[in-house]
Coordinates of C-alpha atoms in Angstrom, one line a residue:
X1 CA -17.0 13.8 -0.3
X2 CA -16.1 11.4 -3.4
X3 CA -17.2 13.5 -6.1
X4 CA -17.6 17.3 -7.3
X5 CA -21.3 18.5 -5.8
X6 CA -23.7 16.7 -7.7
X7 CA -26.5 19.4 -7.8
X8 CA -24.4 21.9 -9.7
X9 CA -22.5 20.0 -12.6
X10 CA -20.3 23.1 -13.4
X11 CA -19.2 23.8 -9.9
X12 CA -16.5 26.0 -9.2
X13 CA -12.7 24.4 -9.5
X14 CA -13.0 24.9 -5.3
X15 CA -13.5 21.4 -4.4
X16 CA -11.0 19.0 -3.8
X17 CA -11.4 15.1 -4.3
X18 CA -11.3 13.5 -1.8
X19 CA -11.2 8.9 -1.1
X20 CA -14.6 8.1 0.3
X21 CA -13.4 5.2 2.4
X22 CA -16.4 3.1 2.5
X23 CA -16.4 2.8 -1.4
X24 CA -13.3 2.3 -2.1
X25 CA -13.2 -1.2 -0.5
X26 CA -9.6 -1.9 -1.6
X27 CA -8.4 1.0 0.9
X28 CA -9.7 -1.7 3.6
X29 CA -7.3 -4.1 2.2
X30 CA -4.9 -5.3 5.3
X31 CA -2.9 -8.3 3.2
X32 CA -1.1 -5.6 0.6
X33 CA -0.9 -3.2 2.8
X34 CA 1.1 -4.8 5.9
X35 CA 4.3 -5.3 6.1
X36 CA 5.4 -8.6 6.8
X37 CA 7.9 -10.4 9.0
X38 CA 10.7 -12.9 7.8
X39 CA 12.6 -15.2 10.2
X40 CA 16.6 -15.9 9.2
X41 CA 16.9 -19.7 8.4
X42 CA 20.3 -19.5 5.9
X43 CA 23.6 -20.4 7.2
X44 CA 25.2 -17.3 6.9
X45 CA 28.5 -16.9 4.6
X46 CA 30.8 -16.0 6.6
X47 CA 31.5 -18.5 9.3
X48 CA 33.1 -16.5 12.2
X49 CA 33.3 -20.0 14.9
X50 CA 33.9 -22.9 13.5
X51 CA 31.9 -26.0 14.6
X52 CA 34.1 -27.6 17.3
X53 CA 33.5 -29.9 20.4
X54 CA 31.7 -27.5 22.1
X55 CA 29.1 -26.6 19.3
X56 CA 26.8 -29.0 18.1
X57 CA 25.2 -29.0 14.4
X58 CA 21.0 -28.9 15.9
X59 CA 19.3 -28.7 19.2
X60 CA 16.1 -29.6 20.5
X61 CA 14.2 -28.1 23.5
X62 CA 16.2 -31.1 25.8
X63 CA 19.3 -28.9 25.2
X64 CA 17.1 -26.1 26.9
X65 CA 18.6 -26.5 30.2
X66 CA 22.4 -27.0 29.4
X67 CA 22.2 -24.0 26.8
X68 CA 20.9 -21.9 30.1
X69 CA 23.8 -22.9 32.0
X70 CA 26.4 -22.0 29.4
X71 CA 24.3 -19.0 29.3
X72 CA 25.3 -18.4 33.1
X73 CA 29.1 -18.8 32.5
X74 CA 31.8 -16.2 32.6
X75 CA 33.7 -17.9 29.8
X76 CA 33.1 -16.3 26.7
X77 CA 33.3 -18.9 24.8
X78 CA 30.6 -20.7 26.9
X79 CA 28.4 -17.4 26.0
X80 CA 28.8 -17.9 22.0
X81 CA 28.4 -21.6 22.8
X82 CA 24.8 -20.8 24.1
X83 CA 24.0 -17.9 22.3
X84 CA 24.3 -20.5 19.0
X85 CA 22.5 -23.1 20.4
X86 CA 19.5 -20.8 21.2
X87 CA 19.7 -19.3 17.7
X88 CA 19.9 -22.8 15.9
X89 CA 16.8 -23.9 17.9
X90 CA 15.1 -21.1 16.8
X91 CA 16.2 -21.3 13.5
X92 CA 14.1 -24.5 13.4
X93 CA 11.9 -24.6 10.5
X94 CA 8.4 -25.7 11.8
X95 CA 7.1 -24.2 15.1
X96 CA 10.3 -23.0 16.2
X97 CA 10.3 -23.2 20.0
X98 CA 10.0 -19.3 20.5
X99 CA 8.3 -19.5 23.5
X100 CA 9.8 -22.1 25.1
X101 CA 12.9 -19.6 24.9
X102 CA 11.6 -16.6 26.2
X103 CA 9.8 -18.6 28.9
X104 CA 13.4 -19.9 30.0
X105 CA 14.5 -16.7 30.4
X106 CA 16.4 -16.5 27.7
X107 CA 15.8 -12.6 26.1
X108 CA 17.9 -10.7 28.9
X109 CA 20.9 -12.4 28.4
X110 CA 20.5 -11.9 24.2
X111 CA 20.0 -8.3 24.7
X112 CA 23.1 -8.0 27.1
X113 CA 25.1 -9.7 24.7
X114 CA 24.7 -7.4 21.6
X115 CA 26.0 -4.5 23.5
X116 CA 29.0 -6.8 23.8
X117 CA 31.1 -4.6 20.9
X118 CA 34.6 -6.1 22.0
X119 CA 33.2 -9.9 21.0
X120 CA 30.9 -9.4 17.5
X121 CA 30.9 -12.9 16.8
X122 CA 28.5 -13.2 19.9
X123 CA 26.8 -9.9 19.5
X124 CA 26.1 -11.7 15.8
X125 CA 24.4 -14.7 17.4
X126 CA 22.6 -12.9 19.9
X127 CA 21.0 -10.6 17.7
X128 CA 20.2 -13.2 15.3
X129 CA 17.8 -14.6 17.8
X130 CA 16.2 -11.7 18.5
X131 CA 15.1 -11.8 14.9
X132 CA 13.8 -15.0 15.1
X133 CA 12.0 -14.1 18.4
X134 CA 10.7 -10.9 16.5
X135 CA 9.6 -12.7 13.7
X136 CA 6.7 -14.4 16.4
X137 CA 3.8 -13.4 17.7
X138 CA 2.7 -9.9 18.6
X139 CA 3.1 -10.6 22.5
X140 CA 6.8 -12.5 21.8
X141 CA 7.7 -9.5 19.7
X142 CA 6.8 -7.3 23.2
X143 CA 9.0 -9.4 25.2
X144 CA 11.7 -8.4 23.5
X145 CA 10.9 -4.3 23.7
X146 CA 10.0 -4.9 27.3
X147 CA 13.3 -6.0 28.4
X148 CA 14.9 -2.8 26.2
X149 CA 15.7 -3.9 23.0
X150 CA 14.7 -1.6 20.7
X151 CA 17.7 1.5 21.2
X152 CA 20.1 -0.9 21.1
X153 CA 19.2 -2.2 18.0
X154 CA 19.3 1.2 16.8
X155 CA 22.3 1.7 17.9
X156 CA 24.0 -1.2 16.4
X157 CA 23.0 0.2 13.1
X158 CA 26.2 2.4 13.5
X159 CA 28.6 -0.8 13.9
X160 CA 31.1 -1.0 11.3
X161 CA 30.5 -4.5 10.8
X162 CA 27.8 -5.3 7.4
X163 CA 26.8 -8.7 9.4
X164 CA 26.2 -6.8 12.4
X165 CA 24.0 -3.9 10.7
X166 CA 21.8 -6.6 8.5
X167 CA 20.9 -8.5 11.6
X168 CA 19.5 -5.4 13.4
X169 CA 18.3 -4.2 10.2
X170 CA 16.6 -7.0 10.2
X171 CA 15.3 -7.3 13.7
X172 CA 14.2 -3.8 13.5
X173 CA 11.7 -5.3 10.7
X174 CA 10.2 -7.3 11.9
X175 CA 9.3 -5.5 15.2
X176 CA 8.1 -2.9 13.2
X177 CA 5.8 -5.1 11.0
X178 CA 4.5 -6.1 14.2
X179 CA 2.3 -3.6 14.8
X180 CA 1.9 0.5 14.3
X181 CA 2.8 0.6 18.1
X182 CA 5.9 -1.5 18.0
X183 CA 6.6 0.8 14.5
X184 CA 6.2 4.2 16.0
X185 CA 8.5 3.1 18.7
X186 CA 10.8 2.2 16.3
X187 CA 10.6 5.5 14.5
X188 CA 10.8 7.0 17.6
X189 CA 14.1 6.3 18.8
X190 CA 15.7 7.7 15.4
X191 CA 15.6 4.3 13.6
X192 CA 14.9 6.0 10.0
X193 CA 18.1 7.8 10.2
X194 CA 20.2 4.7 11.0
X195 CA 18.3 2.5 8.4
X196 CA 19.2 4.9 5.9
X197 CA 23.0 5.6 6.5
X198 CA 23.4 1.8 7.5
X199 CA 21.7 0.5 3.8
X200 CA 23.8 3.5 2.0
X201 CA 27.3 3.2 3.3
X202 CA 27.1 -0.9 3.2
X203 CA 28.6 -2.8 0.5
X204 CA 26.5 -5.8 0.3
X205 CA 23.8 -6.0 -1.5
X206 CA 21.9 -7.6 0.5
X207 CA 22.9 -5.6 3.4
X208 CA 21.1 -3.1 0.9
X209 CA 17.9 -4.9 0.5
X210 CA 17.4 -5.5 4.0
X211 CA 17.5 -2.1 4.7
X212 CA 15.1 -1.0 1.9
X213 CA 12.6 -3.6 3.2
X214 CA 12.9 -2.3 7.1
X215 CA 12.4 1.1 5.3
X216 CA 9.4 -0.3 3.6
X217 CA 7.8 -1.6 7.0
X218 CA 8.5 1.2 9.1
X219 CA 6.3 3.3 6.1
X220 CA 3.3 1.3 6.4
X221 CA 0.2 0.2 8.3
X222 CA -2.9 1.7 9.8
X223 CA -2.5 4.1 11.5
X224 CA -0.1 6.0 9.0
X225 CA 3.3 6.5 11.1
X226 CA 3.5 10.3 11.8
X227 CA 5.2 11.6 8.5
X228 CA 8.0 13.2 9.7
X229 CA 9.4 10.5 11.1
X230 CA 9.4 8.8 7.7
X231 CA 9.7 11.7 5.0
X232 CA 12.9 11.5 4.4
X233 CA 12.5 7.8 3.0
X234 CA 11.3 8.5 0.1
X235 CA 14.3 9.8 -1.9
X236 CA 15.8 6.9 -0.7
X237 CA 12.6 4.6 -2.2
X238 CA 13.5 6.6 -5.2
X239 CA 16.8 5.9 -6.0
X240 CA 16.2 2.7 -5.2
X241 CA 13.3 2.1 -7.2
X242 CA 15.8 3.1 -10.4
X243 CA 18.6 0.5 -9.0
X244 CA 17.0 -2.3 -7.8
X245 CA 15.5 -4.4 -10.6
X246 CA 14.5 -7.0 -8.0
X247 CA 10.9 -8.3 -8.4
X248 CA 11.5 -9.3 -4.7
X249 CA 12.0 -5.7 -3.4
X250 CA 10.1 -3.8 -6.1
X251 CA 6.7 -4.4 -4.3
X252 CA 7.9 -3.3 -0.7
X253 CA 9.4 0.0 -2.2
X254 CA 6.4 0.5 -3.7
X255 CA 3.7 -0.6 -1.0
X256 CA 5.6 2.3 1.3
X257 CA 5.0 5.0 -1.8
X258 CA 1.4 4.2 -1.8
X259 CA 1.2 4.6 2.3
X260 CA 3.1 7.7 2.3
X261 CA 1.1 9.4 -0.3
X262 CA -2.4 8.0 1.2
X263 CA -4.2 11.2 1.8
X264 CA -1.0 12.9 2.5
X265 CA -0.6 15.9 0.4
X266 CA 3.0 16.6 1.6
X267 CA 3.9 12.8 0.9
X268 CA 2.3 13.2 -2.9
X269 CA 4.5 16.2 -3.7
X270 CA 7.4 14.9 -2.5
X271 CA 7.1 12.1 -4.3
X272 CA 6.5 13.9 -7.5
X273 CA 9.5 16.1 -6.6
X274 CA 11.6 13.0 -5.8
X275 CA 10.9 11.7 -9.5
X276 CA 9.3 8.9 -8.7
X277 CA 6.2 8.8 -10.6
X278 CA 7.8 7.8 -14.3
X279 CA 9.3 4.7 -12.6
X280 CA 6.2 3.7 -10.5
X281 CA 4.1 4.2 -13.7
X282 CA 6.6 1.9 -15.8
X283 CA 6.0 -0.3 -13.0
X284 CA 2.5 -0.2 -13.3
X285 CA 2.6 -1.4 -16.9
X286 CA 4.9 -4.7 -16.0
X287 CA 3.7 -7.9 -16.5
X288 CA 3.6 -8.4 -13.1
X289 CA 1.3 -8.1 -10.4
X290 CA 3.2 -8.0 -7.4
X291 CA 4.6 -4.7 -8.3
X292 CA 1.2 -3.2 -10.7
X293 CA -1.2 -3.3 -7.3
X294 CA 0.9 -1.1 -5.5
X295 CA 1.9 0.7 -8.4
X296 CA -1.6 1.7 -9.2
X297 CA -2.6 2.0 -6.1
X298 CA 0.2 5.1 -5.6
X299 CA -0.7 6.6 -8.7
X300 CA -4.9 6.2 -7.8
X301 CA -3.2 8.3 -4.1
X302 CA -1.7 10.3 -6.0
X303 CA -4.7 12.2 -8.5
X304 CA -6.6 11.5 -5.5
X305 CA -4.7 14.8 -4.2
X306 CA -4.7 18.1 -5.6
X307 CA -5.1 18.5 -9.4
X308 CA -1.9 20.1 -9.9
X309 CA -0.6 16.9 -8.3
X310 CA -3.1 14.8 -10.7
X311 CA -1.4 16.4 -13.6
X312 CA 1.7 15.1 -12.7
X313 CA 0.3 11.5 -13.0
X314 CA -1.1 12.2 -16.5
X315 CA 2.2 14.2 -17.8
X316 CA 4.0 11.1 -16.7
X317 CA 1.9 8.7 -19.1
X318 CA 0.0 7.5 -15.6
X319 CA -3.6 7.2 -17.3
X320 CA -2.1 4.9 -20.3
X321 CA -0.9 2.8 -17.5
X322 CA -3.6 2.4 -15.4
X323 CA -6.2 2.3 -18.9
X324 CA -3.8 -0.7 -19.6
X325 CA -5.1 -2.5 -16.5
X326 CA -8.6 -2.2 -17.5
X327 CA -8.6 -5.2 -19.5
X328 CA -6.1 -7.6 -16.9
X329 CA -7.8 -10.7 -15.8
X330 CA -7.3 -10.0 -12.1
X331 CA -10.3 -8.1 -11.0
X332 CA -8.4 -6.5 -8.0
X333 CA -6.3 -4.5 -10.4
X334 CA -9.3 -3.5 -12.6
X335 CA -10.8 -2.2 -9.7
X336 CA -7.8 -0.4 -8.5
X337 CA -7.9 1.2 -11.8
X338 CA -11.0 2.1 -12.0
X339 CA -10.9 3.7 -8.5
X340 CA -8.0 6.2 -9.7
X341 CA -9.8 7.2 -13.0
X342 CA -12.9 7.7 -11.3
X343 CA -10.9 10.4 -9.4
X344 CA -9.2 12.0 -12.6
X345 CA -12.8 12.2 -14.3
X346 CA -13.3 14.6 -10.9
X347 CA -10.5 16.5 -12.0
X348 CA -9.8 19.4 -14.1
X349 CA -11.4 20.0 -17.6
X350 CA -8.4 19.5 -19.5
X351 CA -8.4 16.1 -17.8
X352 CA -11.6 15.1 -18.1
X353 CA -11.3 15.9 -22.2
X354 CA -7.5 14.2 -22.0
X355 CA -9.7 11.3 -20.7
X356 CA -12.2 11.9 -23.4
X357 CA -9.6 11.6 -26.2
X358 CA -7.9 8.9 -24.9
X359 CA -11.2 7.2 -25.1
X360 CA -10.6 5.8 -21.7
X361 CA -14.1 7.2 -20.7
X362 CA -15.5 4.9 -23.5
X363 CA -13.5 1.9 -21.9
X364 CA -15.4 2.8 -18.6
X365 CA -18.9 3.6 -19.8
X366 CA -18.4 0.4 -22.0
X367 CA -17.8 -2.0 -18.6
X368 CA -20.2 -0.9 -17.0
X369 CA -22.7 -3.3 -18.2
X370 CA -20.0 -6.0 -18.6
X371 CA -18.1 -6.1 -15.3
X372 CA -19.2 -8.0 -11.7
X373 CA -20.7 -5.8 -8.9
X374 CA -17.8 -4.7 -6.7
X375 CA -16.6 -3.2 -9.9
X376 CA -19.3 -2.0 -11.3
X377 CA -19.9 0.6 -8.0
X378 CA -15.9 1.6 -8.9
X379 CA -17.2 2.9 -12.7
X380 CA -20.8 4.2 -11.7
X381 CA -19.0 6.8 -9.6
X382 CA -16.2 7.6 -12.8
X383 CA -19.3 8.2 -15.3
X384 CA -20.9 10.0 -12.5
X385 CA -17.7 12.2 -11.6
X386 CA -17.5 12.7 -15.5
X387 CA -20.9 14.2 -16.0
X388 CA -21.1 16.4 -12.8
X389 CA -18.0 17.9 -13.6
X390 CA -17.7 18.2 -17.6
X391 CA -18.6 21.8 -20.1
X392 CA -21.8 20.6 -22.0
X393 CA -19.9 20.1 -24.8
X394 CA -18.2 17.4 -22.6
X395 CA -21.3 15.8 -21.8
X396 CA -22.6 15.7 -25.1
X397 CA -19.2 13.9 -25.9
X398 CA -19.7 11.0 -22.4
X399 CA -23.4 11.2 -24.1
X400 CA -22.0 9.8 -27.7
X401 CA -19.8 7.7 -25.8
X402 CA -23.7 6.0 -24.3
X403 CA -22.8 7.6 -21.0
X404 CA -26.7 7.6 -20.5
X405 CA -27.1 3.8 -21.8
X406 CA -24.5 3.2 -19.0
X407 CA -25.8 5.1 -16.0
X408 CA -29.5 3.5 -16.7
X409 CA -28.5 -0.3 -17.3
X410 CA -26.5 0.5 -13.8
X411 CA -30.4 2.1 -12.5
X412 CA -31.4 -1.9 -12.4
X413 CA -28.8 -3.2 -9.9
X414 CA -30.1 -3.8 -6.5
X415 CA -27.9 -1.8 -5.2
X416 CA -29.0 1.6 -3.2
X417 CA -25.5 3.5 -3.2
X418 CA -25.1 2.6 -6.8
X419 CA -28.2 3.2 -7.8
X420 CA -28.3 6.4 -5.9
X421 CA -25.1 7.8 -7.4
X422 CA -26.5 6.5 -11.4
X423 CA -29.2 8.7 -10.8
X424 CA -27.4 11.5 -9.3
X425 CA -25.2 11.3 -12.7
X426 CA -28.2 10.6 -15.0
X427 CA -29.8 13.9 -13.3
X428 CA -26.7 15.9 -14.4
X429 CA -26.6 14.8 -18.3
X430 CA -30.3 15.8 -18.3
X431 CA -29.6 19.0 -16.6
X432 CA -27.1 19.8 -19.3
X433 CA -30.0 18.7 -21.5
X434 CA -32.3 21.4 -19.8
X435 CA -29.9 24.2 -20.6
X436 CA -30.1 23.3 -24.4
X437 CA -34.0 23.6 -24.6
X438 CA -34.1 27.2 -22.5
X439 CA -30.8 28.2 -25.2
X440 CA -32.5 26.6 -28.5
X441 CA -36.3 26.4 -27.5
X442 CA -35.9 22.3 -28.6
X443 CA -36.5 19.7 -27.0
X444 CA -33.9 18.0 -24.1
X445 CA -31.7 15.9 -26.7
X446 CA -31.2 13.6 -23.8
X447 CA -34.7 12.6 -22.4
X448 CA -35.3 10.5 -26.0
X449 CA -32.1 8.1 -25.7
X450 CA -33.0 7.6 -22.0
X451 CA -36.4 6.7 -23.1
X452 CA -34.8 4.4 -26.2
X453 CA -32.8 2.2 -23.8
X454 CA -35.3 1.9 -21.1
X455 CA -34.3 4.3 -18.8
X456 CA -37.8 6.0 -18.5
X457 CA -39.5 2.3 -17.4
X458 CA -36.6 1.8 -14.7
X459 CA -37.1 5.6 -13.6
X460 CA -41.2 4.3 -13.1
X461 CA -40.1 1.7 -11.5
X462 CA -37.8 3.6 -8.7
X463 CA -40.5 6.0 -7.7
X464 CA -41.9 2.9 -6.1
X465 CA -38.8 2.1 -4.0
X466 CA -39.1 2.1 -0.5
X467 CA -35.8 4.4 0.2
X468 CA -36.6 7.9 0.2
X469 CA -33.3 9.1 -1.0
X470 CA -34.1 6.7 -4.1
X471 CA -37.6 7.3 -4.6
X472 CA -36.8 11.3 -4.2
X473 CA -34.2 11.3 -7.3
X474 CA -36.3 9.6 -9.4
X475 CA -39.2 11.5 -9.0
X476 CA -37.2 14.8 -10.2

């Protein structure tokens, strides 16, 4: 269910909100909500070989065959020889030859040589390719876990080499951005653990980032990974959240908050107990909007759970910050805004009236008549969520605010589900209504302003419509 039981507007505290999934569009959003793979192009800093007569500066797909017979040698400096020359022609910027490589043979001899812990100039190289390899397509990226990959990866996260770490750190990302398969196998083998101890006892930053961004992938995609393989990632988001100013990470640490607390009760407290929330809302607020999607979308996960768990959201100034959105020329972070107040207006009274005197209900009833389609079905449901669930004295207050105006200029879309939940909403003010005449003997206050702004004609004109479900709410 979206919203609190329509056909009782005072119903009992019982019901939880819960994300109807084929209204909330955005939740279908793949691009946000993937994580994404990155291929290693830089020279790195530290040059371990120098370039010398048997190292050349490029290679092309002629060197294939020569590389393979270095590859073949028992020399070990035949080994590094190769294993560079496979990693610089797969460093190559446009179509990088990946499969040529894998079709030559090439991963087995890769995966032996980063176990090779006595030479970690060529476990370096090696696993450098892999990355590269991993950063392909999804059948490339299961060449590589075929032949075994995958646990010794892991394992090198325990070298005590930085380089070393970061390139399997960064391996390990991009297999798990792969796919939710290729991720839970990741998880699987312990990997959360390693990333963690490998990005915290590092002293390079980037070392650092590269793990917070594996972190990040291993947290996301559809399915959700099973939570307990990734729970203990978000004190870690946390803290990092608070010391990474970096508009490049800022949007991965907080795409994985948003996954983990995505219908996951356990994930929404322990955020909230992690101390997340004041930073994410911050977040939300910046002037940027790479980091206020996710950010809003975390905090809209976050009220969508229980409303003890919504209250931590408002305490932490999280309905300022999403209100703030409400006017932001992007109309994917008006909608994701929208989508979470709709859910606090489902909430508890206090909330609702917080929302009342914040005049962020105005702001909502107001765009209803102003905003485009897809958003428009966002705010019918907050009006709607407001009226079910508000005292009278509530109502009367979304009433001054022209909740009514609203609900019956949104009766004249050609939309069924909208329409369907305006009148739904529309029913419950005049409900409220009801309850004044049998109190006072009057007349229903409300009946006259829906006749005023045309609400009665539209009502007319639904008890014509050819959907029963319409034509049935209408008629009452």
């Amino acid at each position: 269910e979206r919203s609190k039981a329509y056909s009782n507007p005072f119903a009992s505290d019982d019901y939880k909100k819960r994300k109807d999934q084929h209204e909330v569009e955005l939740r279908k959003s793949k691009r946000a909500d993937l994580a994404i793979k990155r291929r290693n192009l830089a020279v790195p800093e530290k040059e371990w070989i120098p370039v010398n007569e048997h190292f050349k500066e490029s290679y092309t797909l002629e060197d294939l065959s020569s590389l393979l017979q270095a590859a073949n040698s028992s020399q070990d400096t035949d080994l590094l020889m190769a294993a560079q020359g496979f990693r610089k022609l797969l460093s190559i910027k446009v179509n990088p030859p990946i499969q040529n490589v894998i079709d030559a043979g090439v991963i087995p001899f890769l995966i032996t040589w980063i176990q090779r812990s006595d030479y970690p100039q060529l476990q370096y190289e090696a696993s450098w390719c892999l990355t590269n390899i991993a950063s392909g397509n999804h059948m490339q990226t299961l060449a590589i876990i075929e032949k075994g990959a995958v646990p010794v990866l892991v394992n090198m996260l325990s070298s005590p080499l930085d380089e070393l770490k970061e390139q399997s750190i960064w391996t390990l990302g991009n297999i798990g951005a792969d796919s939710a398969h290729c991720r839970d196998l990741i998880l699987q083998f312990g990997a959360m653990r390693g990333l963690i101890n490998a990005s915290e006892t590092s002293q390079r930053k980037i070392t650092k980032k590269q793990g917070l961004w594996t972190i990040s992938n291993l947290c996301r995609g559809k399915p959700m990974p099973q939570f307990e393989f990734v729970k203990e990632s978000i004190p870690v988001i946390t803290k990092a959240l608070y010391e990474f100013p970096d508009e490049e990470i800022l949007p991965d640490l907080l795409w994985a908050l948003s996954c983990l607390s995505d219908g996951n009760p356990e994930g929404v407290q322990m955020i909230i107990d992690s101390g997340a929330l004041p930073k994410v809302t911050e977040l939300t607020k910046a002037d940027n909007y790479r980091v206020q999607l996710p950010g809003a979308r975390c905090l809209g996960n976050i009220i969508s759970g229980y409303d003890i768990q919504a209250q931590a959201v408002v305490e932490a100034g999280g309905v300022e910050a999403l209100a703030s959105l409400l006017d932001i020329k992007l109309k994917n972070l008006r909608k994701e805004a929208v989508w979470a107040l709709s859910n606090l207006c489902a909430g508890t009274k206090e909330q609702l009236q917080y929302l009342i005197e914040k005049q962020v209900t105005r702001k909502l009833i107001e765009i209803a008549s102003i905003e485009d389609r897809v958003i428009q079905k966002e705010v019918v449901w907050a009006i709607a969520n407001a009226v079910s669930n508000g005292k009278p004295e509530q109502v009367d207050m979304l009433v001054q605010q022209n909740a009514i105006e609203a609900l019956c200029f949104l009766l004249q879309l050609e939309d069924t589900k909208l329409i369907s939940v305006a009148l739904e909403g529309l029913g419950c003010v005049l409900r409220v209504g009801n309850v004044c005449i049998e109190r006072e003997e009057a007349e229903n206050p409300y009946t006259r302003i829906v006749e005023e702004c045309g609400g009665l004609v539209t009502l007319e004109k639904l008890q014509m419509n050819p959907n029963n479900n319409i034509y049935n709410k209408a008629l009452k």
